[in-house]
Short mmCIF file of C-alpha atoms in Angstrom, two decimals:
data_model
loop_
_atom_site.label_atom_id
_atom_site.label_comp_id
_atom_site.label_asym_id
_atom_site.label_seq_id
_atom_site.Cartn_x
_atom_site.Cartn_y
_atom_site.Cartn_z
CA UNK A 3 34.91 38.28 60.15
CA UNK A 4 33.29 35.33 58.44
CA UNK A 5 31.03 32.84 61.02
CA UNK A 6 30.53 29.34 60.76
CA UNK A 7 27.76 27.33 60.09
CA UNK A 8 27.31 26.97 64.15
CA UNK A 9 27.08 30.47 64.01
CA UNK A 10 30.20 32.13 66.38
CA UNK A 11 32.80 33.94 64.50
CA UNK A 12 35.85 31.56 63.40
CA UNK A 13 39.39 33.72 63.61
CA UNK A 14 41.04 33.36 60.04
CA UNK A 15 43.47 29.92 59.66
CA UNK A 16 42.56 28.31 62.46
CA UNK A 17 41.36 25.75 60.49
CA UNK A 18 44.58 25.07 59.36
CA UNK A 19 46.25 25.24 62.73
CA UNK A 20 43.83 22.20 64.01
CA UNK A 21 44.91 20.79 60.78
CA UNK A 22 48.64 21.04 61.26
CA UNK A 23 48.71 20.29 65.24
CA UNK A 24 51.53 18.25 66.35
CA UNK A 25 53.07 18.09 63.02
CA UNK A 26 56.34 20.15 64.62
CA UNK A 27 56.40 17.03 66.96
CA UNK A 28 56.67 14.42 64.51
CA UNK A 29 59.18 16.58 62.68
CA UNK A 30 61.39 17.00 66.10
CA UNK A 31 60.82 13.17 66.64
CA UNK A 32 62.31 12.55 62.99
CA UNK A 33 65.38 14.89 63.67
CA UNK A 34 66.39 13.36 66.59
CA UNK A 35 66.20 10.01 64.84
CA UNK A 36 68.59 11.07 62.18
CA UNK A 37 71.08 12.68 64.74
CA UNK A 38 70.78 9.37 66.72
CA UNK A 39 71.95 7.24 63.73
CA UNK A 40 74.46 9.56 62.88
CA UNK A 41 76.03 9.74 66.22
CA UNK A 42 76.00 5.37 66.89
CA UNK A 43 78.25 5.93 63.67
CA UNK A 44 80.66 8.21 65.12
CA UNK A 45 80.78 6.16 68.25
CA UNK A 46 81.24 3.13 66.03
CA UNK A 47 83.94 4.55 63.98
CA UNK A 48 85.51 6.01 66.99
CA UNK A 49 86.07 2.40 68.91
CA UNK A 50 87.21 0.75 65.10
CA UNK A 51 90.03 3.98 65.13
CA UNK A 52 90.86 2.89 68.82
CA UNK A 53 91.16 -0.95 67.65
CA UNK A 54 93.77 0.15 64.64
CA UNK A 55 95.87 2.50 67.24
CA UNK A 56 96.04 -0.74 69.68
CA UNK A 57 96.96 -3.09 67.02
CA UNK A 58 99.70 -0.52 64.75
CA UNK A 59 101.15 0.26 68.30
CA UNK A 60 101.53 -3.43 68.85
CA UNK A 61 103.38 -4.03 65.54
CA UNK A 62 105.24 -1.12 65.60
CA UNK A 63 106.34 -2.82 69.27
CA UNK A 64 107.38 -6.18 67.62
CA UNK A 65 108.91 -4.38 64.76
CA UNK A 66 111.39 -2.68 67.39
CA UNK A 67 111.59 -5.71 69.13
CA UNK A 68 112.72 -7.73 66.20
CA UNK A 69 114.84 -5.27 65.05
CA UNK A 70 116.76 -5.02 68.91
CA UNK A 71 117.92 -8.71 68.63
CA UNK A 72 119.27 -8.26 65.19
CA UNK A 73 121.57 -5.39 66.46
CA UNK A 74 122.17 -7.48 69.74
CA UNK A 75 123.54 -10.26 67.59
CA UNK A 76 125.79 -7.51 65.16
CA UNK A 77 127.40 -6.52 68.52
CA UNK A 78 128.42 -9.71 69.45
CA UNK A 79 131.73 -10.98 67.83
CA UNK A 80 130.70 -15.04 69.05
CA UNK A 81 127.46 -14.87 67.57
CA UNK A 82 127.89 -17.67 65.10
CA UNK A 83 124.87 -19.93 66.12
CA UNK A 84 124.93 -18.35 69.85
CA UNK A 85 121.47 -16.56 68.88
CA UNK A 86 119.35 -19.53 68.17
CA UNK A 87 117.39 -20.20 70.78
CA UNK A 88 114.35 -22.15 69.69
CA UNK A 89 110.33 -21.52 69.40
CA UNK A 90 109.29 -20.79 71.61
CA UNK A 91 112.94 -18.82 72.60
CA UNK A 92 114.62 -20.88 75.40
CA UNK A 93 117.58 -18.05 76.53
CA UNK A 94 119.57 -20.48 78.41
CA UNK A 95 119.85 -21.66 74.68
CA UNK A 96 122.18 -19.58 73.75
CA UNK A 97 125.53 -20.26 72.93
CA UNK A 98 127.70 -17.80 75.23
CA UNK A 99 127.54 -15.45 78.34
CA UNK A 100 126.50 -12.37 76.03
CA UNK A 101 123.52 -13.75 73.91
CA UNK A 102 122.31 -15.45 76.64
CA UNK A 103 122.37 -12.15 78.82
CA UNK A 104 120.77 -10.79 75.19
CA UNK A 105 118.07 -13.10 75.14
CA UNK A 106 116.87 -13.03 78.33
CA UNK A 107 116.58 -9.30 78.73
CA UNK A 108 114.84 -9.17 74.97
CA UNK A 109 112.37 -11.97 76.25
CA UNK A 110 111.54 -10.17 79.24
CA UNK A 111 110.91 -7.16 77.55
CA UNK A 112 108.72 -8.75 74.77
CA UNK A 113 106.90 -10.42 77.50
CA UNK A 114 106.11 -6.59 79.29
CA UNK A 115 105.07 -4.80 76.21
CA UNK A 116 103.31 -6.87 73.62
CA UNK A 117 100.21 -8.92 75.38
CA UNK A 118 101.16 -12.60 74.88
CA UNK A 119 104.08 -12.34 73.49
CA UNK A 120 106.78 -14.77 72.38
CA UNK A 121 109.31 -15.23 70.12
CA UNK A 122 111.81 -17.64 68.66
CA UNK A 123 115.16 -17.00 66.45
CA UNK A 124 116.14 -19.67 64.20
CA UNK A 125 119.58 -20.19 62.76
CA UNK A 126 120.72 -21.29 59.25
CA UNK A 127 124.43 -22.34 58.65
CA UNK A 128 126.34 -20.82 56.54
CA UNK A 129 126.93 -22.75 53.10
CA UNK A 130 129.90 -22.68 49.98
CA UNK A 131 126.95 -20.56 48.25
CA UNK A 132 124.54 -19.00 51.19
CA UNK A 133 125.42 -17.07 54.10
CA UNK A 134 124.61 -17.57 57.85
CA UNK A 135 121.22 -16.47 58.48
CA UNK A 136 119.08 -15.69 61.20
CA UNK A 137 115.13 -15.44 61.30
CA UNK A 138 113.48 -13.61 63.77
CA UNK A 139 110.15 -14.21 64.70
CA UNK A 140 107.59 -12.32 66.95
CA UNK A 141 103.95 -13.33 67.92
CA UNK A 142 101.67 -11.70 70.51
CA UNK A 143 97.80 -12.02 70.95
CA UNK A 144 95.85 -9.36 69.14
CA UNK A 145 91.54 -9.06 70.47
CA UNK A 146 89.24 -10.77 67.74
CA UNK A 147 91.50 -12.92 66.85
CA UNK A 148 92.02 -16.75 67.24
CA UNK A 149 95.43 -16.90 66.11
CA UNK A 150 98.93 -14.97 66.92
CA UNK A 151 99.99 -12.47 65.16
CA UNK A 152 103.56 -13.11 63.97
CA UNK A 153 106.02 -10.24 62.49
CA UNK A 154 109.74 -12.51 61.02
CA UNK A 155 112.80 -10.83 60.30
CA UNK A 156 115.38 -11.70 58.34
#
C-alpha cells in the first residue's frame, strides 16, 4: 500500500475514479440526445408518409370518379352533348332524363368523398376531321395548398 503525502494510505486508482466522476453522465446525456434526434425524424417522416396516403387516396378517388362519368356517358345511347354540364357542373344541364339522373348522383358522390370537390365536363362537337369529345375535369382541396388540385380526362 503506497500513502500519500498527507500521510493515510490511498487505495490503488482512486485517483483516477475522482478523475473520471460523472463522465458516464455526460455520456448517458449524449445518448439520449442522439436517440432524441433520431426519433423527431421518424415522427417527421411518419406524418410526411401519412400526408402522401391522404393525398394518393384522394387522386386515386378522382381518378375513379372521372373514370365513372365516362362509362355513364358510353351507356347512354342520347349522349350526344347531354353530358356537358358546365364548370362548375350544373346537372340540371344536362340534355336528357338519364345524364341528368347521371350527373347528379356523380356530383353528389364527388361532393361526399373528395374534400371540396367539384367538377365540370366540357363538350366538343364532332367535326368532318375530329370526333365528339368530352373532357372531364375533377378538382378537390388538398392541405398546404392554395390552389385545387385538378385530375382531366379525356
Amino acid at each position: 500500500m503506497t500513502r500519500n503525502r498527507a500521510g493515510s494510505a490511498a487505495l490503488p486508482g482512486s485517483a483516477a475514479l475522482r478523475c473520471n466522476r460523472g463522465f458516464t453522465l455526460v455520456e448517458a446525456m449524449v445518448a439520449l440526445i442522439v436517440l432524441s434526434v433520431g426519433l423527431l425524424g421518424i415522427a417527421a417522416l411518419y406524418v410526411e408518409t401519412l400526408r402522401a396516403n391522404r393525398t394518393s387516396l384522394y387522386r386515386t378517388q378522382a381518378v375513379n370518379m372521372a373514370t365513372d362519368i365516362g362509362d355513364r356517358m358510353r351507356s347512354n345511347r342520347n349522349r350526344a352533348g347531354a353530358y356537358a354540364c358546365g364548370n362548375p357542373c350544373d346537372p340540371t344541364a344536362g340534355g336528357n332524363a338519364i345524364a341528368i339522373a347521371d350527373l347528379t348522383d356523380w356530383m353528389n358522390q364527388i361532393a361526399a368523398q373528395l374534400p371540396g370537390g367539384t367538377a365540370d365536363v366540357a363538350y366538343t362537337a364532332p367535326t368532318a376531321t375530329t370526333p365528339a369529345v368530352y373532357v372531364v375535369g375533377v378538382s378537390w382541396d388538398e392541405l398546404g395548398q392554395d390552389d385545387p388540385v385538378t385530375y382531366q380526362l379525356r
